[in-house]
């Protein structure tokens, strides 16, 4: 993995072996941090063009429902416009954070986004997408 960006709440890496972005969200997030983080992901997608992303929310501990509509209707559309075709989105164990993801999913039309309960399952699915 090639580290691209790292803070205590967000890490973005490029997985050179699989040629995809690995985005790891941690701790508390809200609408603003979701949008700021999403814009960073879009930036690094331009630096390392690829069509797959493992979006790991397994360590998110907060509800970011206020940002869910932007994530689902705008952010994922922007990812698709930048060439993203497949996203494995790993859910957090916390119900309120997971609910935010499920709300966002109501608005996603592109790219293909599948929710997973663990990183290993998301990794496995993503590695099989062509």
PDB file of N, CA and C in Angstrom, residues 5-87:
ATOM      1  N   UNK A   5      -2.546   9.919   2.174  1.00  0.00           N
ATOM      2  CA  UNK A   5      -3.044  10.929   3.108  1.00  0.00           C
ATOM      3  C   UNK A   5      -3.354  10.212   4.409  1.00  0.00           C
ATOM      4  N   UNK A   6      -3.018  10.843   5.538  1.00  0.00           N
ATOM      5  CA  UNK A   6      -3.290  10.179   6.811  1.00  0.00           C
ATOM      6  C   UNK A   6      -3.513  11.186   7.932  1.00  0.00           C
ATOM      7  N   UNK A   7      -4.649  11.059   8.590  1.00  0.00           N
ATOM      8  CA  UNK A   7      -4.968  11.783   9.818  1.00  0.00           C
ATOM      9  C   UNK A   7      -5.591  10.749  10.753  1.00  0.00           C
ATOM     10  N   UNK A   8      -5.824  11.098  12.018  1.00  0.00           N
ATOM     11  CA  UNK A   8      -6.467  10.128  12.914  1.00  0.00           C
ATOM     12  C   UNK A   8      -7.870   9.704  12.450  1.00  0.00           C
ATOM     13  N   UNK A   9      -8.554  10.542  11.666  1.00  0.00           N
ATOM     14  CA  UNK A   9      -9.930  10.212  11.276  1.00  0.00           C
ATOM     15  C   UNK A   9     -10.081   9.724   9.838  1.00  0.00           C
ATOM     16  N   UNK A  10      -9.044   9.874   9.015  1.00  0.00           N
ATOM     17  CA  UNK A  10      -9.147   9.465   7.611  1.00  0.00           C
ATOM     18  C   UNK A  10      -7.776   9.118   7.058  1.00  0.00           C
ATOM     19  N   UNK A  11      -7.702   7.959   6.422  1.00  0.00           N
ATOM     20  CA  UNK A  11      -6.486   7.545   5.717  1.00  0.00           C
ATOM     21  C   UNK A  11      -6.869   7.145   4.305  1.00  0.00           C
ATOM     22  N   UNK A  12      -6.063   7.576   3.350  1.00  0.00           N
ATOM     23  CA  UNK A  12      -6.276   7.225   1.950  1.00  0.00           C
ATOM     24  C   UNK A  12      -4.984   6.615   1.439  1.00  0.00           C
ATOM     25  N   UNK A  13      -5.081   5.429   0.874  1.00  0.00           N
ATOM     26  CA  UNK A  13      -3.916   4.731   0.338  1.00  0.00           C
ATOM     27  C   UNK A  13      -4.250   4.211  -1.050  1.00  0.00           C
ATOM     28  N   UNK A  14      -3.190   3.975  -1.814  1.00  0.00           N
ATOM     29  CA  UNK A  14      -3.356   3.332  -3.115  1.00  0.00           C
ATOM     30  C   UNK A  14      -2.773   1.936  -2.988  1.00  0.00           C
ATOM     31  N   UNK A  15      -3.624   0.940  -3.193  1.00  0.00           N
ATOM     32  CA  UNK A  15      -3.208  -0.454  -3.131  1.00  0.00           C
ATOM     33  C   UNK A  15      -2.610  -0.807  -4.490  1.00  0.00           C
ATOM     34  N   UNK A  16      -1.285  -0.807  -4.572  1.00  0.00           N
ATOM     35  CA  UNK A  16      -0.613  -1.020  -5.856  1.00  0.00           C
ATOM     36  C   UNK A  16      -0.816  -2.436  -6.386  1.00  0.00           C
ATOM     37  N   UNK A  17      -0.922  -3.420  -5.503  1.00  0.00           N
ATOM     38  CA  UNK A  17      -1.110  -4.796  -5.950  1.00  0.00           C
ATOM     39  C   UNK A  17      -2.468  -4.987  -6.622  1.00  0.00           C
ATOM     40  N   UNK A  18      -3.506  -4.326  -6.078  1.00  0.00           N
ATOM     41  CA  UNK A  18      -4.853  -4.478  -6.619  1.00  0.00           C
ATOM     42  C   UNK A  18      -5.284  -3.315  -7.511  1.00  0.00           C
ATOM     43  N   UNK A  19      -4.493  -2.256  -7.525  1.00  0.00           N
ATOM     44  CA  UNK A  19      -4.782  -1.068  -8.317  1.00  0.00           C
ATOM     45  C   UNK A  19      -6.128  -0.444  -7.943  1.00  0.00           C
ATOM     46  N   UNK A  20      -6.301  -0.214  -6.622  1.00  0.00           N
ATOM     47  CA  UNK A  20      -7.500   0.463  -6.149  1.00  0.00           C
ATOM     48  C   UNK A  20      -7.172   1.357  -4.974  1.00  0.00           C
ATOM     49  N   UNK A  21      -8.117   2.253  -4.678  1.00  0.00           N
ATOM     50  CA  UNK A  21      -7.977   3.109  -3.501  1.00  0.00           C
ATOM     51  C   UNK A  21      -8.513   2.369  -2.291  1.00  0.00           C
ATOM     52  N   UNK A  22      -7.809   2.518  -1.177  1.00  0.00           N
ATOM     53  CA  UNK A  22      -8.291   2.022   0.107  1.00  0.00           C
ATOM     54  C   UNK A  22      -8.490   3.250   0.982  1.00  0.00           C
ATOM     55  N   UNK A  23      -9.732   3.498   1.379  1.00  0.00           N
ATOM     56  CA  UNK A  23     -10.084   4.674   2.171  1.00  0.00           C
ATOM     57  C   UNK A  23     -10.606   4.186   3.514  1.00  0.00           C
ATOM     58  N   UNK A  24      -9.963   4.616   4.591  1.00  0.00           N
ATOM     59  CA  UNK A  24     -10.315   4.165   5.938  1.00  0.00           C
ATOM     60  C   UNK A  24     -10.761   5.362   6.777  1.00  0.00           C
ATOM     61  N   UNK A  25     -12.032   5.348   7.148  1.00  0.00           N
ATOM     62  CA  UNK A  25     -12.628   6.380   7.997  1.00  0.00           C
ATOM     63  C   UNK A  25     -12.636   5.871   9.430  1.00  0.00           C
ATOM     64  N   UNK A  26     -12.291   6.746  10.397  1.00  0.00           N
ATOM     65  CA  UNK A  26     -12.224   6.312  11.804  1.00  0.00           C
ATOM     66  C   UNK A  26     -12.848   7.364  12.707  1.00  0.00           C
ATOM     67  N   UNK A  27     -13.497   6.909  13.762  1.00  0.00           N
ATOM     68  CA  UNK A  27     -13.992   7.814  14.792  1.00  0.00           C
ATOM     69  C   UNK A  27     -15.230   8.584  14.392  1.00  0.00           C
ATOM     70  N   UNK A  28     -15.301   9.819  14.881  1.00  0.00           N
ATOM     71  CA  UNK A  28     -16.472  10.673  14.711  1.00  0.00           C
ATOM     72  C   UNK A  28     -16.428  11.399  13.362  1.00  0.00           C
ATOM     73  N   UNK A  29     -17.539  11.337  12.641  1.00  0.00           N
ATOM     74  CA  UNK A  29     -17.684  12.090  11.391  1.00  0.00           C
ATOM     75  C   UNK A  29     -19.053  12.738  11.366  1.00  0.00           C
ATOM     76  N   UNK A  30     -19.119  13.868  10.654  1.00  0.00           N
ATOM     77  CA  UNK A  30     -20.384  14.575  10.475  1.00  0.00           C
ATOM     78  C   UNK A  30     -20.479  14.963   8.997  1.00  0.00           C
ATOM     79  N   UNK A  31     -21.502  15.751   8.649  1.00  0.00           N
ATOM     80  CA  UNK A  31     -21.704  16.129   7.250  1.00  0.00           C
ATOM     81  C   UNK A  31     -20.474  16.827   6.684  1.00  0.00           C
ATOM     82  N   UNK A  32     -19.877  17.728   7.460  1.00  0.00           N
ATOM     83  CA  UNK A  32     -18.720  18.489   6.975  1.00  0.00           C
ATOM     84  C   UNK A  32     -17.514  17.584   6.746  1.00  0.00           C
ATOM     85  N   UNK A  33     -17.224  16.705   7.695  1.00  0.00           N
ATOM     86  CA  UNK A  33     -16.045  15.846   7.532  1.00  0.00           C
ATOM     87  C   UNK A  33     -16.268  14.822   6.413  1.00  0.00           C
ATOM     88  N   UNK A  34     -17.518  14.398   6.219  1.00  0.00           N
ATOM     89  CA  UNK A  34     -17.822  13.484   5.113  1.00  0.00           C
ATOM     90  C   UNK A  34     -17.549  14.169   3.782  1.00  0.00           C
ATOM     91  N   UNK A  35     -17.971  15.417   3.647  1.00  0.00           N
ATOM     92  CA  UNK A  35     -17.762  16.139   2.400  1.00  0.00           C
ATOM     93  C   UNK A  35     -16.283  16.472   2.190  1.00  0.00           C
ATOM     94  N   UNK A  36     -15.617  16.932   3.226  1.00  0.00           N
ATOM     95  CA  UNK A  36     -14.189  17.248   3.122  1.00  0.00           C
ATOM     96  C   UNK A  36     -13.391  15.996   2.762  1.00  0.00           C
ATOM     97  N   UNK A  37     -13.689  14.900   3.434  1.00  0.00           N
ATOM     98  CA  UNK A  37     -13.003  13.638   3.142  1.00  0.00           C
ATOM     99  C   UNK A  37     -13.298  13.158   1.732  1.00  0.00           C
ATOM    100  N   UNK A  38     -14.558  13.288   1.316  1.00  0.00           N
ATOM    101  CA  UNK A  38     -14.924  12.893  -0.039  1.00  0.00           C
ATOM    102  C   UNK A  38     -14.175  13.688  -1.086  1.00  0.00           C
ATOM    103  N   UNK A  39     -14.016  14.975  -0.854  1.00  0.00           N
ATOM    104  CA  UNK A  39     -13.263  15.820  -1.787  1.00  0.00           C
ATOM    105  C   UNK A  39     -11.792  15.407  -1.840  1.00  0.00           C
ATOM    106  N   UNK A  40     -11.239  14.988  -0.707  1.00  0.00           N
ATOM    107  CA  UNK A  40      -9.861  14.480  -0.695  1.00  0.00           C
ATOM    108  C   UNK A  40      -9.753  13.190  -1.511  1.00  0.00           C
ATOM    109  N   UNK A  41     -10.717  12.306  -1.355  1.00  0.00           N
ATOM    110  CA  UNK A  41     -10.713  11.063  -2.132  1.00  0.00           C
ATOM    111  C   UNK A  41     -10.750  11.384  -3.621  1.00  0.00           C
ATOM    112  N   UNK A  42     -11.601  12.322  -4.024  1.00  0.00           N
ATOM    113  CA  UNK A  42     -11.675  12.711  -5.435  1.00  0.00           C
ATOM    114  C   UNK A  42     -10.335  13.255  -5.924  1.00  0.00           C
ATOM    115  N   UNK A  43      -9.672  14.038  -5.100  1.00  0.00           N
ATOM    116  CA  UNK A  43      -8.344  14.552  -5.459  1.00  0.00           C
ATOM    117  C   UNK A  43      -7.362  13.409  -5.702  1.00  0.00           C
ATOM    118  N   UNK A  44      -7.303  12.459  -4.775  1.00  0.00           N
ATOM    119  CA  UNK A  44      -6.344  11.366  -4.919  1.00  0.00           C
ATOM    120  C   UNK A  44      -6.742  10.397  -6.032  1.00  0.00           C
ATOM    121  N   UNK A  45      -8.000  10.356  -6.373  1.00  0.00           N
ATOM    122  CA  UNK A  45      -8.437   9.552  -7.512  1.00  0.00           C
ATOM    123  C   UNK A  45      -7.892  10.148  -8.814  1.00  0.00           C
ATOM    124  N   UNK A  46      -7.755  11.466  -8.856  1.00  0.00           N
ATOM    125  CA  UNK A  46      -7.145  12.104 -10.029  1.00  0.00           C
ATOM    126  C   UNK A  46      -5.646  11.818 -10.090  1.00  0.00           C
ATOM    127  N   UNK A  47      -5.003  11.755  -8.930  1.00  0.00           N
ATOM    128  CA  UNK A  47      -3.564  11.473  -8.865  1.00  0.00           C
ATOM    129  C   UNK A  47      -3.281  10.014  -9.214  1.00  0.00           C
ATOM    130  N   UNK A  48      -4.149   9.109  -8.746  1.00  0.00           N
ATOM    131  CA  UNK A  48      -4.005   7.666  -8.984  1.00  0.00           C
ATOM    132  C   UNK A  48      -5.302   7.141  -9.604  1.00  0.00           C
ATOM    133  N   UNK A  49      -5.498   7.378 -10.896  1.00  0.00           N
ATOM    134  CA  UNK A  49      -6.745   6.930 -11.541  1.00  0.00           C
ATOM    135  C   UNK A  49      -6.927   5.419 -11.408  1.00  0.00           C
ATOM    136  N   UNK A  50      -8.107   5.031 -10.988  1.00  0.00           N
ATOM    137  CA  UNK A  50      -8.443   3.620 -10.868  1.00  0.00           C
ATOM    138  C   UNK A  50      -9.968   3.506 -10.900  1.00  0.00           C
ATOM    139  N   UNK A  51     -10.472   2.294 -10.982  1.00  0.00           N
ATOM    140  CA  UNK A  51     -11.917   2.145 -11.080  1.00  0.00           C
ATOM    141  C   UNK A  51     -12.530   1.321  -9.944  1.00  0.00           C
ATOM    142  N   UNK A  52     -11.732   1.077  -8.895  1.00  0.00           N
ATOM    143  CA  UNK A  52     -12.223   0.344  -7.734  1.00  0.00           C
ATOM    144  C   UNK A  52     -11.803   1.055  -6.448  1.00  0.00           C
ATOM    145  N   UNK A  53     -12.664   0.919  -5.416  1.00  0.00           N
ATOM    146  CA  UNK A  53     -12.327   1.508  -4.117  1.00  0.00           C
ATOM    147  C   UNK A  53     -12.881   0.618  -2.998  1.00  0.00           C
ATOM    148  N   UNK A  54     -12.044   0.380  -2.011  1.00  0.00           N
ATOM    149  CA  UNK A  54     -12.462  -0.265  -0.777  1.00  0.00           C
ATOM    150  C   UNK A  54     -12.641   0.847   0.243  1.00  0.00           C
ATOM    151  N   UNK A  55     -13.894   1.147   0.560  1.00  0.00           N
ATOM    152  CA  UNK A  55     -14.255   2.267   1.427  1.00  0.00           C
ATOM    153  C   UNK A  55     -14.614   1.707   2.807  1.00  0.00           C
ATOM    154  N   UNK A  56     -13.665   1.755   3.717  1.00  0.00           N
ATOM    155  CA  UNK A  56     -13.775   1.088   5.014  1.00  0.00           C
ATOM    156  C   UNK A  56     -14.306   2.043   6.088  1.00  0.00           C
ATOM    157  N   UNK A  57     -15.554   1.840   6.476  1.00  0.00           N
ATOM    158  CA  UNK A  57     -16.187   2.618   7.544  1.00  0.00           C
ATOM    159  C   UNK A  57     -16.313   1.804   8.829  1.00  0.00           C
ATOM    160  N   UNK A  58     -15.581   0.699   8.930  1.00  0.00           N
ATOM    161  CA  UNK A  58     -15.754  -0.211  10.062  1.00  0.00           C
ATOM    162  C   UNK A  58     -15.408   0.413  11.413  1.00  0.00           C
ATOM    163  N   UNK A  59     -14.664   1.531  11.405  1.00  0.00           N
ATOM    164  CA  UNK A  59     -14.296   2.168  12.662  1.00  0.00           C
ATOM    165  C   UNK A  59     -14.995   3.515  12.893  1.00  0.00           C
ATOM    166  N   UNK A  60     -16.025   3.809  12.098  1.00  0.00           N
ATOM    167  CA  UNK A  60     -16.790   5.042  12.286  1.00  0.00           C
ATOM    168  C   UNK A  60     -17.710   4.858  13.484  1.00  0.00           C
ATOM    169  N   UNK A  61     -17.742   5.861  14.347  1.00  0.00           N
ATOM    170  CA  UNK A  61     -18.501   5.737  15.594  1.00  0.00           C
ATOM    171  C   UNK A  61     -19.665   6.716  15.703  1.00  0.00           C
ATOM    172  N   UNK A  62     -19.924   7.494  14.655  1.00  0.00           N
ATOM    173  CA  UNK A  62     -20.942   8.533  14.775  1.00  0.00           C
ATOM    174  C   UNK A  62     -21.958   8.476  13.637  1.00  0.00           C
ATOM    175  N   UNK A  63     -23.037   9.176  13.849  1.00  0.00           N
ATOM    176  CA  UNK A  63     -24.082   9.357  12.862  1.00  0.00           C
ATOM    177  C   UNK A  63     -23.702  10.558  12.009  1.00  0.00           C
ATOM    178  N   UNK A  64     -23.692  10.410  10.699  1.00  0.00           N
ATOM    179  CA  UNK A  64     -23.424  11.531   9.788  1.00  0.00           C
ATOM    180  C   UNK A  64     -24.589  11.680   8.810  1.00  0.00           C
ATOM    181  N   UNK A  65     -25.778  11.418   9.344  1.00  0.00           N
ATOM    182  CA  UNK A  65     -26.999  11.418   8.544  1.00  0.00           C
ATOM    183  C   UNK A  65     -27.203  12.717   7.766  1.00  0.00           C
ATOM    184  N   UNK A  66     -26.803  13.851   8.342  1.00  0.00           N
ATOM    185  CA  UNK A  66     -26.975  15.139   7.663  1.00  0.00           C
ATOM    186  C   UNK A  66     -26.195  15.192   6.353  1.00  0.00           C
ATOM    187  N   UNK A  67     -25.140  14.425   6.229  1.00  0.00           N
ATOM    188  CA  UNK A  67     -24.354  14.403   4.998  1.00  0.00           C
ATOM    189  C   UNK A  67     -24.683  13.263   4.074  1.00  0.00           C
ATOM    190  N   UNK A  68     -25.603  12.407   4.478  1.00  0.00           N
ATOM    191  CA  UNK A  68     -25.898  11.195   3.710  1.00  0.00           C
ATOM    192  C   UNK A  68     -26.434  11.498   2.318  1.00  0.00           C
ATOM    193  N   UNK A  69     -27.279  12.498   2.184  1.00  0.00           N
ATOM    194  CA  UNK A  69     -27.835  12.823   0.865  1.00  0.00           C
ATOM    195  C   UNK A  69     -26.717  13.278  -0.083  1.00  0.00           C
ATOM    196  N   UNK A  70     -25.804  14.144   0.392  1.00  0.00           N
ATOM    197  CA  UNK A  70     -24.691  14.589  -0.451  1.00  0.00           C
ATOM    198  C   UNK A  70     -23.829  13.399  -0.869  1.00  0.00           C
ATOM    199  N   UNK A  71     -23.514  12.530   0.076  1.00  0.00           N
ATOM    200  CA  UNK A  71     -22.687  11.365  -0.226  1.00  0.00           C
ATOM    201  C   UNK A  71     -23.367  10.502  -1.284  1.00  0.00           C
ATOM    202  N   UNK A  72     -24.647  10.200  -1.070  1.00  0.00           N
ATOM    203  CA  UNK A  72     -25.350   9.305  -1.984  1.00  0.00           C
ATOM    204  C   UNK A  72     -25.669   9.902  -3.336  1.00  0.00           C
ATOM    205  N   UNK A  73     -26.057  11.169  -3.367  1.00  0.00           N
ATOM    206  CA  UNK A  73     -26.508  11.749  -4.633  1.00  0.00           C
ATOM    207  C   UNK A  73     -25.422  12.499  -5.393  1.00  0.00           C
ATOM    208  N   UNK A  74     -24.433  13.049  -4.701  1.00  0.00           N
ATOM    209  CA  UNK A  74     -23.417  13.838  -5.396  1.00  0.00           C
ATOM    210  C   UNK A  74     -22.035  13.187  -5.384  1.00  0.00           C
ATOM    211  N   UNK A  75     -21.566  12.776  -4.206  1.00  0.00           N
ATOM    212  CA  UNK A  75     -20.213  12.241  -4.088  1.00  0.00           C
ATOM    213  C   UNK A  75     -20.019  10.993  -4.955  1.00  0.00           C
ATOM    214  N   UNK A  76     -20.919  10.049  -4.850  1.00  0.00           N
ATOM    215  CA  UNK A  76     -20.752   8.827  -5.631  1.00  0.00           C
ATOM    216  C   UNK A  76     -20.899   9.090  -7.119  1.00  0.00           C
ATOM    217  N   UNK A  77     -21.729  10.053  -7.510  1.00  0.00           N
ATOM    218  CA  UNK A  77     -21.831  10.433  -8.924  1.00  0.00           C
ATOM    219  C   UNK A  77     -20.511  11.048  -9.397  1.00  0.00           C
ATOM    220  N   UNK A  78     -19.886  11.873  -8.549  1.00  0.00           N
ATOM    221  CA  UNK A  78     -18.585  12.448  -8.894  1.00  0.00           C
ATOM    222  C   UNK A  78     -17.515  11.361  -9.013  1.00  0.00           C
ATOM    223  N   UNK A  79     -17.564  10.381  -8.130  1.00  0.00           N
ATOM    224  CA  UNK A  79     -16.630   9.258  -8.240  1.00  0.00           C
ATOM    225  C   UNK A  79     -16.798   8.578  -9.600  1.00  0.00           C
ATOM    226  N   UNK A  80     -18.038   8.330  -9.992  1.00  0.00           N
ATOM    227  CA  UNK A  80     -18.305   7.683 -11.281  1.00  0.00           C
ATOM    228  C   UNK A  80     -17.785   8.538 -12.435  1.00  0.00           C
ATOM    229  N   UNK A  81     -17.978   9.843 -12.346  1.00  0.00           N
ATOM    230  CA  UNK A  81     -17.489  10.737 -13.393  1.00  0.00           C
ATOM    231  C   UNK A  81     -15.969  10.725 -13.487  1.00  0.00           C
ATOM    232  N   UNK A  82     -15.301  10.368 -12.393  1.00  0.00           N
ATOM    233  CA  UNK A  82     -13.838  10.266 -12.374  1.00  0.00           C
ATOM    234  C   UNK A  82     -13.370   8.843 -12.700  1.00  0.00           C
ATOM    235  N   UNK A  83     -14.264   7.989 -13.160  1.00  0.00           N
ATOM    236  CA  UNK A  83     -13.891   6.646 -13.604  1.00  0.00           C
ATOM    237  C   UNK A  83     -14.144   5.518 -12.631  1.00  0.00           C
ATOM    238  N   UNK A  84     -14.640   5.815 -11.441  1.00  0.00           N
ATOM    239  CA  UNK A  84     -14.906   4.770 -10.457  1.00  0.00           C
ATOM    240  C   UNK A  84     -16.079   3.902 -10.929  1.00  0.00           C
ATOM    241  N   UNK A  85     -15.876   2.586 -10.920  1.00  0.00           N
ATOM    242  CA  UNK A  85     -16.934   1.667 -11.348  1.00  0.00           C
ATOM    243  C   UNK A  85     -17.454   0.771 -10.230  1.00  0.00           C
ATOM    244  N   UNK A  86     -16.593   0.420  -9.259  1.00  0.00           N
ATOM    245  CA  UNK A  86     -16.981  -0.506  -8.198  1.00  0.00           C
ATOM    246  C   UNK A  86     -16.482  -0.013  -6.842  1.00  0.00           C
ATOM    247  N   UNK A  87     -17.391  -0.010  -5.853  1.00  0.00           N
ATOM    248  CA  UNK A  87     -17.022   0.378  -4.491  1.00  0.00           C
ATOM    249  C   UNK A  87     -17.534  -0.683  -3.524  1.00  0.00           C
TER     250      UNK A  87
END
